[in-house]
Coordinates of C-alpha atoms in Angstrom, one line a residue:
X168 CA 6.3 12.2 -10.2
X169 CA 5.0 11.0 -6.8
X170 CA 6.9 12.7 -4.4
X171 CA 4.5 14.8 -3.1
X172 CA 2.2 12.1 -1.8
X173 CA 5.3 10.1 -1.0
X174 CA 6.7 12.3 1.6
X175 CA 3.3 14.2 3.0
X176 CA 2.0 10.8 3.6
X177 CA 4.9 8.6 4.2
X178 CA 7.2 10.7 6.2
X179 CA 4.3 12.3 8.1
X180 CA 3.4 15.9 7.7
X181 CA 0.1 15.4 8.2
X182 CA 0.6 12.5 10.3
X183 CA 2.1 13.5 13.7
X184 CA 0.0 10.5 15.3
X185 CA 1.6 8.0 13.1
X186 CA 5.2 8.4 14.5
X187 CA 6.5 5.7 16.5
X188 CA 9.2 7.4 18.5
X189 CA 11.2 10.3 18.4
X190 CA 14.1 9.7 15.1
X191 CA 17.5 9.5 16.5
X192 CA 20.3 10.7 14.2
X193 CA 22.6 8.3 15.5
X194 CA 20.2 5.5 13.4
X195 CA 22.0 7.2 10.6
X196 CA 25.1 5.3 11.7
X197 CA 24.2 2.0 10.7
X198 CA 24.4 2.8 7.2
X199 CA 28.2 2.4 8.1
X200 CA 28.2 -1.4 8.1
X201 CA 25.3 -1.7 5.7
X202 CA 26.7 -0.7 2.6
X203 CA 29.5 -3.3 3.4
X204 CA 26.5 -6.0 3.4
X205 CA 24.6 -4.4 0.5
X206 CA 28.0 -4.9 -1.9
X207 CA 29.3 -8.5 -0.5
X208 CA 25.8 -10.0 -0.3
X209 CA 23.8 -8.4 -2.5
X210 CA 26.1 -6.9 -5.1
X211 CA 25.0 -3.0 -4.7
X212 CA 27.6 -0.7 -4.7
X213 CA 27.2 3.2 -3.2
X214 CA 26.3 5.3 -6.3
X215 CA 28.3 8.2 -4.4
X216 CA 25.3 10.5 -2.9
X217 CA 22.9 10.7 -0.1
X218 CA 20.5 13.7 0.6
X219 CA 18.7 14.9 3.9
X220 CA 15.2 15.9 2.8
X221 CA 13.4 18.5 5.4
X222 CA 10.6 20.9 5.5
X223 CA 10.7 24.4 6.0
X224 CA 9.4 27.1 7.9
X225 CA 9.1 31.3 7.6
X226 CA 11.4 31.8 10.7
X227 CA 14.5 33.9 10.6
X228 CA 15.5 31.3 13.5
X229 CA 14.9 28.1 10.7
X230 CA 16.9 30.3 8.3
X231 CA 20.1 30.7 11.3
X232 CA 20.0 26.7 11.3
X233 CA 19.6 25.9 7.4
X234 CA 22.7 28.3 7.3
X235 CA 24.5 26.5 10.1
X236 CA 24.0 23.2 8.8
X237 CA 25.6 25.2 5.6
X238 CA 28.6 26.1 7.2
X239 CA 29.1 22.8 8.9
X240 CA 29.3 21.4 6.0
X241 CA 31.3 23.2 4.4
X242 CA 34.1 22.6 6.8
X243 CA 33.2 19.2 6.7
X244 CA 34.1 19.4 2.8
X245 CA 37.8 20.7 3.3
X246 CA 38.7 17.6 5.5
X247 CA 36.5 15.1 3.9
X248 CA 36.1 16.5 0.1
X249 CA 32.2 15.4 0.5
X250 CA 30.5 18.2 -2.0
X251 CA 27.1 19.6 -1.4
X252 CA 24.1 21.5 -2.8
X253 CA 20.7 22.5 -1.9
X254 CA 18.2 22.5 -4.0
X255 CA 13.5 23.0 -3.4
X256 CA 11.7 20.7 -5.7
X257 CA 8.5 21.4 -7.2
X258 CA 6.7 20.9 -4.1
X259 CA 8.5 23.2 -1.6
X260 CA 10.2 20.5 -0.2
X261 CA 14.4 21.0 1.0
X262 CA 17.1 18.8 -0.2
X263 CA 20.8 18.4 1.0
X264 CA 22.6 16.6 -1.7
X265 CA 25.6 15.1 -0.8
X266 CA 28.4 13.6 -2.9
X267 CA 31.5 11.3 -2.1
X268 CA 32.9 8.2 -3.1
X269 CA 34.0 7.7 0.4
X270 CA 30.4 6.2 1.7
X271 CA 31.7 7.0 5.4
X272 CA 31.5 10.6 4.7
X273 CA 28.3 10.6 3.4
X274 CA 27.3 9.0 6.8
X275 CA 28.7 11.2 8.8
X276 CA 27.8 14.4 6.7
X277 CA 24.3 13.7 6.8
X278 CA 24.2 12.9 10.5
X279 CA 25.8 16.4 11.3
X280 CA 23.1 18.0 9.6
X281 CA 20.6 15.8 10.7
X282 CA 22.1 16.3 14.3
X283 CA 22.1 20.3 13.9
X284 CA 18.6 20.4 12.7
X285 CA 17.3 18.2 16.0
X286 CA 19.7 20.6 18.4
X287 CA 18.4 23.7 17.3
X288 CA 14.8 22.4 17.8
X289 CA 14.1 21.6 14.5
X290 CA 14.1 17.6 14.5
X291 CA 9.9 17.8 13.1
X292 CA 11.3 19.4 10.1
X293 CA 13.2 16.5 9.0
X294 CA 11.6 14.1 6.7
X295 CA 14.1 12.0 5.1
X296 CA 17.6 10.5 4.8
X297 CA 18.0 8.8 1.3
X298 CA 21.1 6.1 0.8
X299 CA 21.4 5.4 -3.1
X300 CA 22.9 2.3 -4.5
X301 CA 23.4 0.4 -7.8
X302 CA 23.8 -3.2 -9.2
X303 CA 27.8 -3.8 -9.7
X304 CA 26.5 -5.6 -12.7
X305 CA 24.0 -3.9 -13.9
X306 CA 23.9 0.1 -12.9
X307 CA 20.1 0.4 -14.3
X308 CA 19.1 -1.5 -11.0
X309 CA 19.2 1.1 -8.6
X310 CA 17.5 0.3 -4.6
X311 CA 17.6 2.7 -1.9
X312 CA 17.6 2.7 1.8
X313 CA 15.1 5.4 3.2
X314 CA 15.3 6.8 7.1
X315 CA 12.1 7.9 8.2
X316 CA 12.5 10.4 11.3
X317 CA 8.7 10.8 11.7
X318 CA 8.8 6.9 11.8
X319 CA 12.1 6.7 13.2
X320 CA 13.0 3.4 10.9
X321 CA 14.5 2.2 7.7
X322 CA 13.0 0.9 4.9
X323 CA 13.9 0.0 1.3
X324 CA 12.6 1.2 -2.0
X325 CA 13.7 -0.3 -5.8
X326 CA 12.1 1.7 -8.5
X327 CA 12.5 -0.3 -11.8
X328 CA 10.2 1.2 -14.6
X329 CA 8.1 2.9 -12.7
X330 CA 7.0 0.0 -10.3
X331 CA 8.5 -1.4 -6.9
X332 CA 10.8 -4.3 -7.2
X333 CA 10.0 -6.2 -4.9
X334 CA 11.8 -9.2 -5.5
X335 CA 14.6 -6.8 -4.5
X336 CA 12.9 -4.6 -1.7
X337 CA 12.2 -8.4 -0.4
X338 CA 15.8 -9.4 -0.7
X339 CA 17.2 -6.0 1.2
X340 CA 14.8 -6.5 3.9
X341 CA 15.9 -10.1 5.0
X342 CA 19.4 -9.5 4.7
X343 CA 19.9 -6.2 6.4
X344 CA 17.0 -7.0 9.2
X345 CA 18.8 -6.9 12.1
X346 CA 21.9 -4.7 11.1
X347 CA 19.5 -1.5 10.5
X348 CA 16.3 -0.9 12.0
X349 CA 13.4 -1.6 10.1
X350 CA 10.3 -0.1 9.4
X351 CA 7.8 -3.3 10.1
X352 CA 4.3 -1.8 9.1
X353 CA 5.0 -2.2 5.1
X354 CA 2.3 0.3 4.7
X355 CA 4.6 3.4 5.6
X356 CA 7.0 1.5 2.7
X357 CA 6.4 4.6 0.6
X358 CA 8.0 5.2 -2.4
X359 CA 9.6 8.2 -3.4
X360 CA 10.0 8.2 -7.1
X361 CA 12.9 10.1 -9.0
X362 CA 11.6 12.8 -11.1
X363 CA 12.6 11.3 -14.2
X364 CA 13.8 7.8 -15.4
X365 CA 17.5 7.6 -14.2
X366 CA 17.0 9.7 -11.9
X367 CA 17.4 10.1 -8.3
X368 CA 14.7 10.8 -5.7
X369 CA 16.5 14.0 -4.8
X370 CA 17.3 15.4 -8.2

């Protein structure tokens, strides 16, 4: 399905010398006033999840923070009602799945366990924050907005039968430049494909 190569060479595992800065959570943020911009000017809607992708690491210390960023979140679920799961794909690779309709909440949930990850000293672990969002008028047109933290940037990604779009990765670049930060090497554009057709990168 592609996600291996996606996220060991995109997101930088093996690629320490390829990171720009040093990811910020609080980038997360401006996912707050982008998915205003993606529905008025570009008619994608929220589909209702995000999901934190990290790598792991044989630590009873790691474990401590995976199960605080647990517990976080579950408070976070009696005041907001975001739901979550974890689930390891075929590759070894962590996912935090979350779901809300409210897209403010998923914002916020994923920057708390972004943010808990990079206090406990766990920031390299993190690969990935992944935005998902559909066509109002046509739901089979999905694009997503991907955060980086090796790269410490956004960047957009439209699967459509099994290629990019990238009439559409095109569009979402030249109206959101300037309201989220973008990844400007088009290179570390990587795709991370969902595991089957309909799918979502994190299922």
């Amino acid at each position: 399905m592609g996600l291996f190569d996606s996220v060991k060479a995109a997101l930088g595992i093996s690629a320490e010398s390829d990171a720009t800065r040093d990811a910020d959570p609080d980038d997360l943020f401006g996912m707050s006033t982008a998915y205003v911009t993606m529905e008025a000017d570009l008619g994608f809607a929220p589909v209702g999840e995000a999901a934190l992708c990290f790598s792991s690491v044989d630590s009873t210390d790691f474990a401590s923070t995976v199960e605080e960023v647990e517990d976080i979140l579950h408070a976070g679920s009696e005041e907001t009602g975001t739901e979550f799961r974890r689930h390891e794909d075929d590759h070894g690779y962590h996912w935090v799945v979350l779901a809300d309709d409210d897209p403010e909440d998923l914002v916020t949930s994923v920057h708390f366990a972004a943010d808990t990850f990079v206090e406990r000293g766990y920031g390299s672990r993190l690969l990935a924050a992944v935005f998902g969002f559909e066509r109002t008028s046509d739901s089979s047109d999905r694009a997503y907005w991907v955060y980086s933290f090796r790269r410490g940037a956004y960047y957009p990604f439209a699967p459509k039968d099994g290629e990019h779009d990238k009439r559409i990765e095109g569009k979402l670049e030249s109206v959101l430049d300037g309201e989220l930060d973008l990844e400007p090497e088009k290179e570390y554009w990587y795709p991370l494909w969902p595991g089957r057709r309909g799918g979502h990168p994190w299922e």
